[in-house]
């Protein structure tokens, strides 16, 4: 019997970061905010344990139905944020895990936009160890410094292979 040498075959599948960011982009399509579609997914041991998208709280009229006064109005981007009742995607992913009794300690969070300062504090307190973001959104030096000081690794997503 002749033994053939195994020839390495290129893996045609997307790398893990691309896979999870692509899933996050699909989750973003469920966002009910009328201004922006954002999503976050929380991953432990390469398994998705929670997802979240931006929009109004559970049981409240959707943003696109007029549930959020800010989004229903004509406020410019970055203005009248104190009127917005929408929750951010990271917040929803963390609270959804808590609602279902799922620990996110030691997990990774993939998000379509970089976290704001408030979400960064939630990420730290939830015990998430790494954040991978696609596009920057008010990713201030203060937010970066806070995450770094808390030992949370932050990475900008880089697509390595096409799907």
Coordinates of N, CA and C in Angstrom, one line a residue:
X1 N 0.8 -1.2 0.0 CA 0.0 0.0 0.0 C 0.9 1.2 0.0
X2 N 0.6 2.1 -0.9 CA 1.4 3.4 -1.0 C 0.7 4.5 -0.2
X3 N 1.4 5.1 0.6 CA 0.9 6.2 1.4 C 1.1 7.5 0.7
X4 N 0.1 8.2 0.6 CA 0.2 9.5 0.0 C 0.5 10.6 1.1
X5 N 1.3 11.5 0.7 CA 1.6 12.6 1.6 C 0.4 13.5 1.6
X6 N -0.1 13.9 2.8 CA -1.3 14.8 2.8 C -0.8 16.2 2.4
X7 N -1.5 16.8 1.5 CA -1.3 18.1 1.0 C -2.2 19.1 1.8
X8 N -1.5 20.1 2.4 CA -2.4 21.0 3.2 C -3.4 21.7 2.2
X9 N -4.6 21.8 2.7 CA -5.7 22.4 1.9 C -6.0 23.7 2.6
X10 N -6.1 24.8 1.9 CA -6.5 26.1 2.5 C -7.9 26.0 3.0
X11 N -8.1 26.5 4.2 CA -9.4 26.5 4.8 C -10.3 27.6 4.1
X12 N -11.4 27.2 3.4 CA -12.2 28.2 2.7 C -13.1 29.0 3.6
X13 N -13.2 28.6 4.9 CA -14.1 29.3 5.8 C -13.5 30.6 6.3
X14 N -14.4 31.5 6.7 CA -13.9 32.8 7.3 C -13.2 32.5 8.6
X15 N -12.2 33.3 8.9 CA -11.6 33.2 10.2 C -12.6 33.6 11.3
X16 N -12.3 33.3 12.6 CA -13.3 33.5 13.7 C -13.8 35.0 13.8
X17 N -12.8 35.9 13.7 CA -13.2 37.3 13.8 C -14.2 37.7 12.7
X18 N -13.9 37.3 11.5 CA -14.8 37.6 10.4 C -16.2 37.0 10.6
X19 N -16.2 35.7 11.0 CA -17.4 35.0 11.2 C -18.3 35.7 12.2
X20 N -17.7 36.1 13.4 CA -18.5 36.7 14.4 C -18.9 38.1 14.1
X21 N -18.1 38.9 13.3 CA -18.5 40.2 12.9 C -19.6 40.1 11.9
X22 N -19.5 39.1 11.0 CA -20.6 39.0 10.0 C -21.9 38.6 10.7
X23 N -21.8 37.8 11.8 CA -23.1 37.5 12.5 C -23.6 38.8 13.2
X24 N -22.7 39.6 13.7 CA -23.1 40.9 14.4 C -23.7 41.8 13.4
X25 N -23.2 41.8 12.1 CA -23.9 42.6 11.1 C -25.3 42.2 10.8
X26 N -25.5 40.9 10.8 CA -26.9 40.3 10.6 C -27.8 40.7 11.8
X27 N -27.2 40.6 13.0 CA -28.0 40.9 14.2 C -28.4 42.4 14.2
X28 N -27.5 43.3 13.6 CA -27.8 44.7 13.5 C -29.1 45.0 12.7
X29 N -29.4 44.1 11.8 CA -30.6 44.3 11.0 C -31.9 44.3 11.8
X30 N -31.8 43.7 13.0 CA -33.0 43.7 13.9 C -33.1 45.0 14.7
X31 N -32.1 45.8 14.7 CA -32.1 47.1 15.5 C -33.4 47.9 15.2
X32 N -34.0 48.4 16.2 CA -35.3 49.1 15.9 C -35.1 50.7 16.1
X33 N -33.8 51.1 16.2 CA -33.6 52.5 16.2 C -33.7 53.1 14.8
X34 N -34.4 54.2 14.7 CA -34.6 54.7 13.3 C -33.4 55.5 12.8
X35 N -32.4 55.7 13.7 CA -31.2 56.5 13.2 C -30.1 55.7 12.8
X36 N -29.8 54.5 13.5 CA -28.6 53.8 13.3 C -28.9 52.3 13.7
X37 N -28.3 51.4 12.9 CA -28.4 49.9 13.2 C -27.1 49.5 13.8
X38 N -27.1 49.0 15.0 CA -25.8 48.6 15.7 C -26.1 47.3 16.4
X39 N -25.1 46.4 16.4 CA -25.2 45.1 17.1 C -24.0 44.8 17.9
X40 N -24.1 44.0 18.9 CA -23.0 43.4 19.7 C -23.4 41.9 19.9
X41 N -22.4 41.1 19.9 CA -22.5 39.7 20.3 C -21.4 39.4 21.3
X42 N -21.8 38.5 22.2 CA -20.9 38.1 23.2 C -20.5 36.6 23.0
X43 N -19.2 36.3 23.0 CA -18.7 35.0 22.6 C -17.8 34.4 23.7
X44 N -18.1 33.2 24.1 CA -17.2 32.4 25.0 C -16.9 31.1 24.4
X45 N -15.6 30.8 24.4 CA -15.1 29.5 23.8 C -15.6 29.3 22.4
X46 N -15.6 30.4 21.6 CA -16.0 30.4 20.2 C -17.5 30.0 20.0
X47 N -18.3 30.3 21.0 CA -19.8 30.1 21.0 C -20.5 31.4 21.3
X48 N -21.5 31.7 20.6 CA -22.2 32.9 20.9 C -23.1 32.7 22.1
X49 N -23.0 33.5 23.1 CA -23.8 33.3 24.3 C -24.9 34.4 24.5
X50 N -24.7 35.5 23.8 CA -25.7 36.5 23.8 C -25.6 37.5 22.6
X51 N -26.7 38.1 22.2 CA -26.7 39.1 21.2 C -27.5 40.3 21.7
X52 N -27.2 41.4 21.1 CA -28.0 42.6 21.4 C -27.9 43.6 20.2
X53 N -29.0 44.3 20.0 CA -29.0 45.4 19.0 C -29.6 46.6 19.7
X54 N -29.4 47.8 19.1 CA -29.9 49.0 19.7 C -31.3 49.2 19.4
X55 N -32.0 49.9 20.4 CA -33.4 50.2 20.3 C -34.0 50.4 21.6
X56 N -35.3 50.6 21.6 CA -36.0 50.9 22.8 C -36.1 49.7 23.8
X57 N -36.3 49.9 25.1 CA -36.4 48.8 26.0 C -37.5 47.8 25.7
X58 N -37.4 46.6 26.2 CA -38.4 45.6 26.1 C -39.8 46.1 26.6
X59 N -40.8 45.9 25.8 CA -42.2 46.3 26.2 C -42.5 47.8 25.9
X60 N -41.6 48.5 25.3 CA -41.8 49.9 24.9 C -41.9 50.0 23.4
X61 N -42.8 50.9 22.9 CA -42.9 51.0 21.4 C -41.6 51.2 20.8
X62 N -41.4 50.5 19.7 CA -40.1 50.6 18.9 C -39.8 52.0 18.5
X63 N -38.6 52.3 18.4 CA -38.1 53.6 17.9 C -38.8 54.0 16.6
X64 N -38.8 53.1 15.7 CA -39.4 53.4 14.4 C -40.9 53.6 14.4
X65 N -41.5 53.3 15.5 CA -43.0 53.5 15.7 C -43.2 54.7 16.6
X66 N -42.2 55.5 16.8 CA -42.3 56.7 17.6 C -42.0 56.6 19.1
X67 N -41.5 55.4 19.5 CA -41.2 55.2 20.9 C -40.2 56.0 21.5
X68 N -39.2 56.5 20.7 CA -38.1 57.4 21.3 C -38.4 58.8 20.8
X69 N -38.6 59.7 21.8 CA -38.8 61.1 21.4 C -37.7 61.7 20.6
X70 N -36.4 61.4 21.0 CA -35.3 62.0 20.3 C -35.3 61.6 18.8
X71 N -35.4 60.3 18.6 CA -35.3 59.8 17.3 C -36.5 60.2 16.4
X72 N -37.7 60.4 17.1 CA -38.9 60.9 16.4 C -38.8 62.3 16.0
X73 N -37.9 63.0 16.7 CA -37.7 64.5 16.5 C -36.6 64.8 15.4
X74 N -36.1 66.0 15.5 CA -35.2 66.4 14.4 C -33.8 66.7 15.0
X75 N -33.5 66.1 16.1 CA -32.2 66.4 16.8 C -31.0 66.0 15.9
X76 N -30.0 66.8 15.8 CA -28.8 66.5 15.0 C -28.1 65.3 15.7
X77 N -27.2 64.7 15.0 CA -26.4 63.6 15.5 C -25.6 64.1 16.7
X78 N -25.6 63.4 17.8 CA -24.9 63.8 19.0 C -25.6 64.8 19.9
X79 N -26.7 65.3 19.5 CA -27.5 66.3 20.3 C -28.7 65.7 20.9
X80 N -29.1 66.3 22.0 CA -30.3 65.8 22.8 C -30.3 64.4 23.2
X81 N -29.1 63.9 23.5 CA -28.9 62.5 23.9 C -29.7 62.2 25.2
X82 N -29.9 63.2 26.0 CA -30.6 62.9 27.2 C -32.1 62.6 27.0
X83 N -32.6 62.8 25.8 CA -34.0 62.5 25.5 C -34.1 61.1 24.9
X84 N -33.0 60.5 24.5 CA -33.0 59.2 23.8 C -33.3 58.1 24.9
X85 N -34.3 57.2 24.6 CA -34.6 56.1 25.5 C -34.0 54.8 24.9
X86 N -33.4 54.8 23.8 CA -32.9 53.6 23.2 C -31.7 53.1 24.0
X87 N -31.6 51.8 24.1 CA -30.4 51.1 24.7 C -29.4 50.8 23.6
X88 N -28.1 50.9 24.0 CA -27.1 50.5 23.0 C -27.0 49.0 22.9
X89 N -26.4 48.6 21.8 CA -26.3 47.1 21.5 C -25.5 46.4 22.6
X90 N -24.4 47.0 23.0 CA -23.5 46.3 24.0 C -24.3 46.1 25.3
X91 N -25.1 47.2 25.7 CA -25.9 47.2 26.9 C -26.9 46.0 26.8
X92 N -27.6 45.9 25.6 CA -28.6 44.9 25.4 C -28.0 43.5 25.4
X93 N -26.8 43.3 24.8 CA -26.2 42.0 24.8 C -25.8 41.6 26.3
X94 N -25.3 42.5 27.1 CA -25.0 42.2 28.5 C -26.2 41.9 29.3
X95 N -27.2 42.8 29.2 CA -28.4 42.6 30.0 C -29.3 41.4 29.5
X96 N -29.2 41.1 28.3 CA -29.9 39.9 27.8 C -29.3 38.6 28.4
X97 N -27.9 38.6 28.5 CA -27.3 37.5 29.1 C -27.7 37.4 30.6
X98 N -27.7 38.5 31.3 CA -28.1 38.6 32.7 C -29.5 38.1 32.9
X99 N -30.4 38.5 32.0 CA -31.8 38.2 32.0 C -32.0 36.7 32.0
X100 N -31.2 36.0 31.2 CA -31.2 34.6 31.0 C -30.3 33.8 31.9
X101 N -29.6 34.5 32.8 CA -28.7 33.8 33.8 C -27.4 33.3 33.2
X102 N -26.9 34.0 32.1 CA -25.7 33.5 31.4 C -24.5 34.4 31.8
X103 N -23.5 33.8 32.4 CA -22.3 34.6 32.7 C -21.5 35.0 31.5
X104 N -21.0 36.2 31.5 CA -20.2 36.7 30.3 C -18.8 37.0 30.8
X105 N -18.5 36.6 32.1 CA -17.1 36.8 32.6 C -16.1 36.1 31.7
X106 N -15.1 36.8 31.3 CA -14.0 36.2 30.5 C -14.4 36.1 29.0
X107 N -15.5 36.6 28.6 CA -15.9 36.5 27.2 C -15.3 37.6 26.4
X108 N -15.6 37.5 25.0 CA -15.3 38.5 24.1 C -16.5 39.2 23.6
X109 N -16.5 40.5 23.2 CA -17.6 41.2 22.7 C -17.2 41.7 21.3
X110 N -18.0 41.3 20.3 CA -17.9 41.8 18.9 C -19.0 42.9 18.7
X111 N -18.6 44.0 18.3 CA -19.6 45.1 18.1 C -19.4 45.8 16.8
X112 N -20.4 46.2 16.1 CA -20.3 46.9 14.8 C -19.8 48.3 14.9
X113 N -20.0 48.9 16.1 CA -19.4 50.2 16.4 C -18.7 50.2 17.7
X114 N -17.6 50.9 17.8 CA -16.8 51.0 19.1 C -17.7 51.4 20.2
X115 N -17.5 51.0 21.5 CA -18.3 51.3 22.6 C -18.2 52.7 23.1
X116 N -19.2 53.3 23.6 CA -19.2 54.6 24.2 C -18.7 54.4 25.6
X117 N -18.5 55.5 26.3 CA -18.0 55.4 27.7 C -18.9 54.6 28.6
X118 N -20.2 54.9 28.5 CA -21.2 54.1 29.4 C -21.1 52.6 29.1
X119 N -21.1 52.3 27.9 CA -21.0 50.8 27.5 C -19.7 50.3 27.9
X120 N -18.6 51.0 27.9 CA -17.3 50.6 28.3 C -17.3 50.2 29.8
X121 N -18.0 51.0 30.6 CA -18.1 50.7 32.0 C -18.9 49.4 32.2
X122 N -19.9 49.2 31.4 CA -20.7 48.0 31.6 C -19.9 46.8 31.2
X123 N -19.1 46.9 30.1 CA -18.2 45.9 29.6 C -17.2 45.5 30.7
X124 N -16.6 46.5 31.3 CA -15.6 46.2 32.4 C -16.3 45.5 33.6
X125 N -17.4 46.0 34.0 CA -18.1 45.4 35.2 C -18.7 44.1 34.9
X126 N -19.0 43.7 33.7 CA -19.5 42.4 33.3 C -18.4 41.4 33.2
X127 N -17.1 41.8 33.2 CA -16.0 40.9 33.2 C -15.6 40.5 31.8
X128 N -16.0 41.2 30.8 CA -15.6 40.9 29.4 C -14.2 41.3 29.2
X129 N -13.4 40.4 28.6 CA -12.0 40.5 28.6 C -11.4 41.2 27.3
X130 N -12.3 41.1 26.2 CA -11.8 41.7 24.9 C -13.0 42.2 24.1
X131 N -12.7 43.3 23.4 CA -13.7 44.0 22.6 C -13.1 44.1 21.2
X132 N -13.9 43.6 20.2 CA -13.5 43.7 18.8 C -14.5 44.6 18.1
X133 N -14.1 45.7 17.6 CA -15.1 46.6 17.0 C -14.8 46.8 15.5
X134 N -15.9 47.1 14.7 CA -15.7 47.3 13.3 C -15.4 48.8 13.0
X135 N -16.4 49.6 13.3 CA -16.3 51.0 12.9 C -16.2 51.9 14.2
X136 N -15.4 53.0 14.2 CA -15.3 53.8 15.4 C -16.6 54.7 15.6
X137 N -17.0 54.8 16.8 CA -18.1 55.6 17.2 C -17.8 56.3 18.5
X138 N -17.5 57.6 18.5 CA -17.1 58.3 19.7 C -16.2 57.5 20.6
X139 N -15.2 56.9 20.0 CA -14.3 56.1 20.8 C -13.2 57.0 21.3
X140 N -13.6 57.7 22.4 CA -12.8 58.8 22.9 C -11.5 58.3 23.6
X141 N -10.5 59.1 23.7 CA -9.3 58.7 24.5 C -9.7 58.2 25.9
X142 N -10.7 58.9 26.5 CA -11.1 58.5 27.9 C -11.6 57.1 27.9
X143 N -12.4 56.7 26.9 CA -13.0 55.4 26.8 C -11.9 54.3 26.6
X144 N -11.0 54.6 25.7 CA -9.9 53.7 25.4 C -9.0 53.5 26.7
X145 N -8.7 54.6 27.3 CA -7.9 54.5 28.5 C -8.5 53.7 29.6
X146 N -9.8 53.9 29.8 CA -10.6 53.2 30.8 C -10.6 51.7 30.6
X147 N -10.8 51.3 29.4 CA -10.8 49.9 29.0 C -9.4 49.3 29.2
X148 N -8.4 50.0 28.8 CA -7.0 49.5 28.9 C -6.7 49.4 30.4
X149 N -7.0 50.4 31.2 CA -6.7 50.4 32.6 C -7.3 49.2 33.3
X150 N -8.5 48.9 32.9 CA -9.2 47.7 33.4 C -8.8 46.4 32.9
X151 N -7.8 46.4 31.9 CA -7.3 45.2 31.4 C -8.1 44.6 30.3
X152 N -9.0 45.4 29.7 CA -9.8 44.9 28.6 C -9.1 45.1 27.3
X153 N -8.8 44.1 26.6 CA -8.1 44.2 25.3 C -9.1 44.8 24.3
X154 N -8.6 45.7 23.4 CA -9.5 46.4 22.4 C -8.8 46.2 21.1
X155 N -9.6 45.7 20.1 CA -9.0 45.6 18.8 C -10.0 46.1 17.7
X156 N -9.4 46.7 16.7 CA -10.2 47.1 15.5 C -10.3 45.9 14.6
X157 N -11.5 45.6 14.2 CA -11.7 44.4 13.3 C -11.0 44.6 12.0
X158 N -10.3 43.6 11.5 CA -9.6 43.6 10.2 C -10.1 42.3 9.5
X159 N -10.8 42.5 8.4 CA -11.3 41.4 7.6 C -10.1 40.7 6.9
X160 N -9.9 39.4 7.2 CA -8.7 38.7 6.7 C -9.0 38.0 5.4
X161 N -10.2 37.5 5.2 CA -10.5 36.8 4.0 C -12.0 37.0 3.7
X162 N -12.2 37.0 2.4 CA -13.6 37.3 1.9 C -14.5 36.0 2.1
X163 N -15.7 36.3 2.3 CA -16.7 35.2 2.5 C -17.4 35.0 1.1

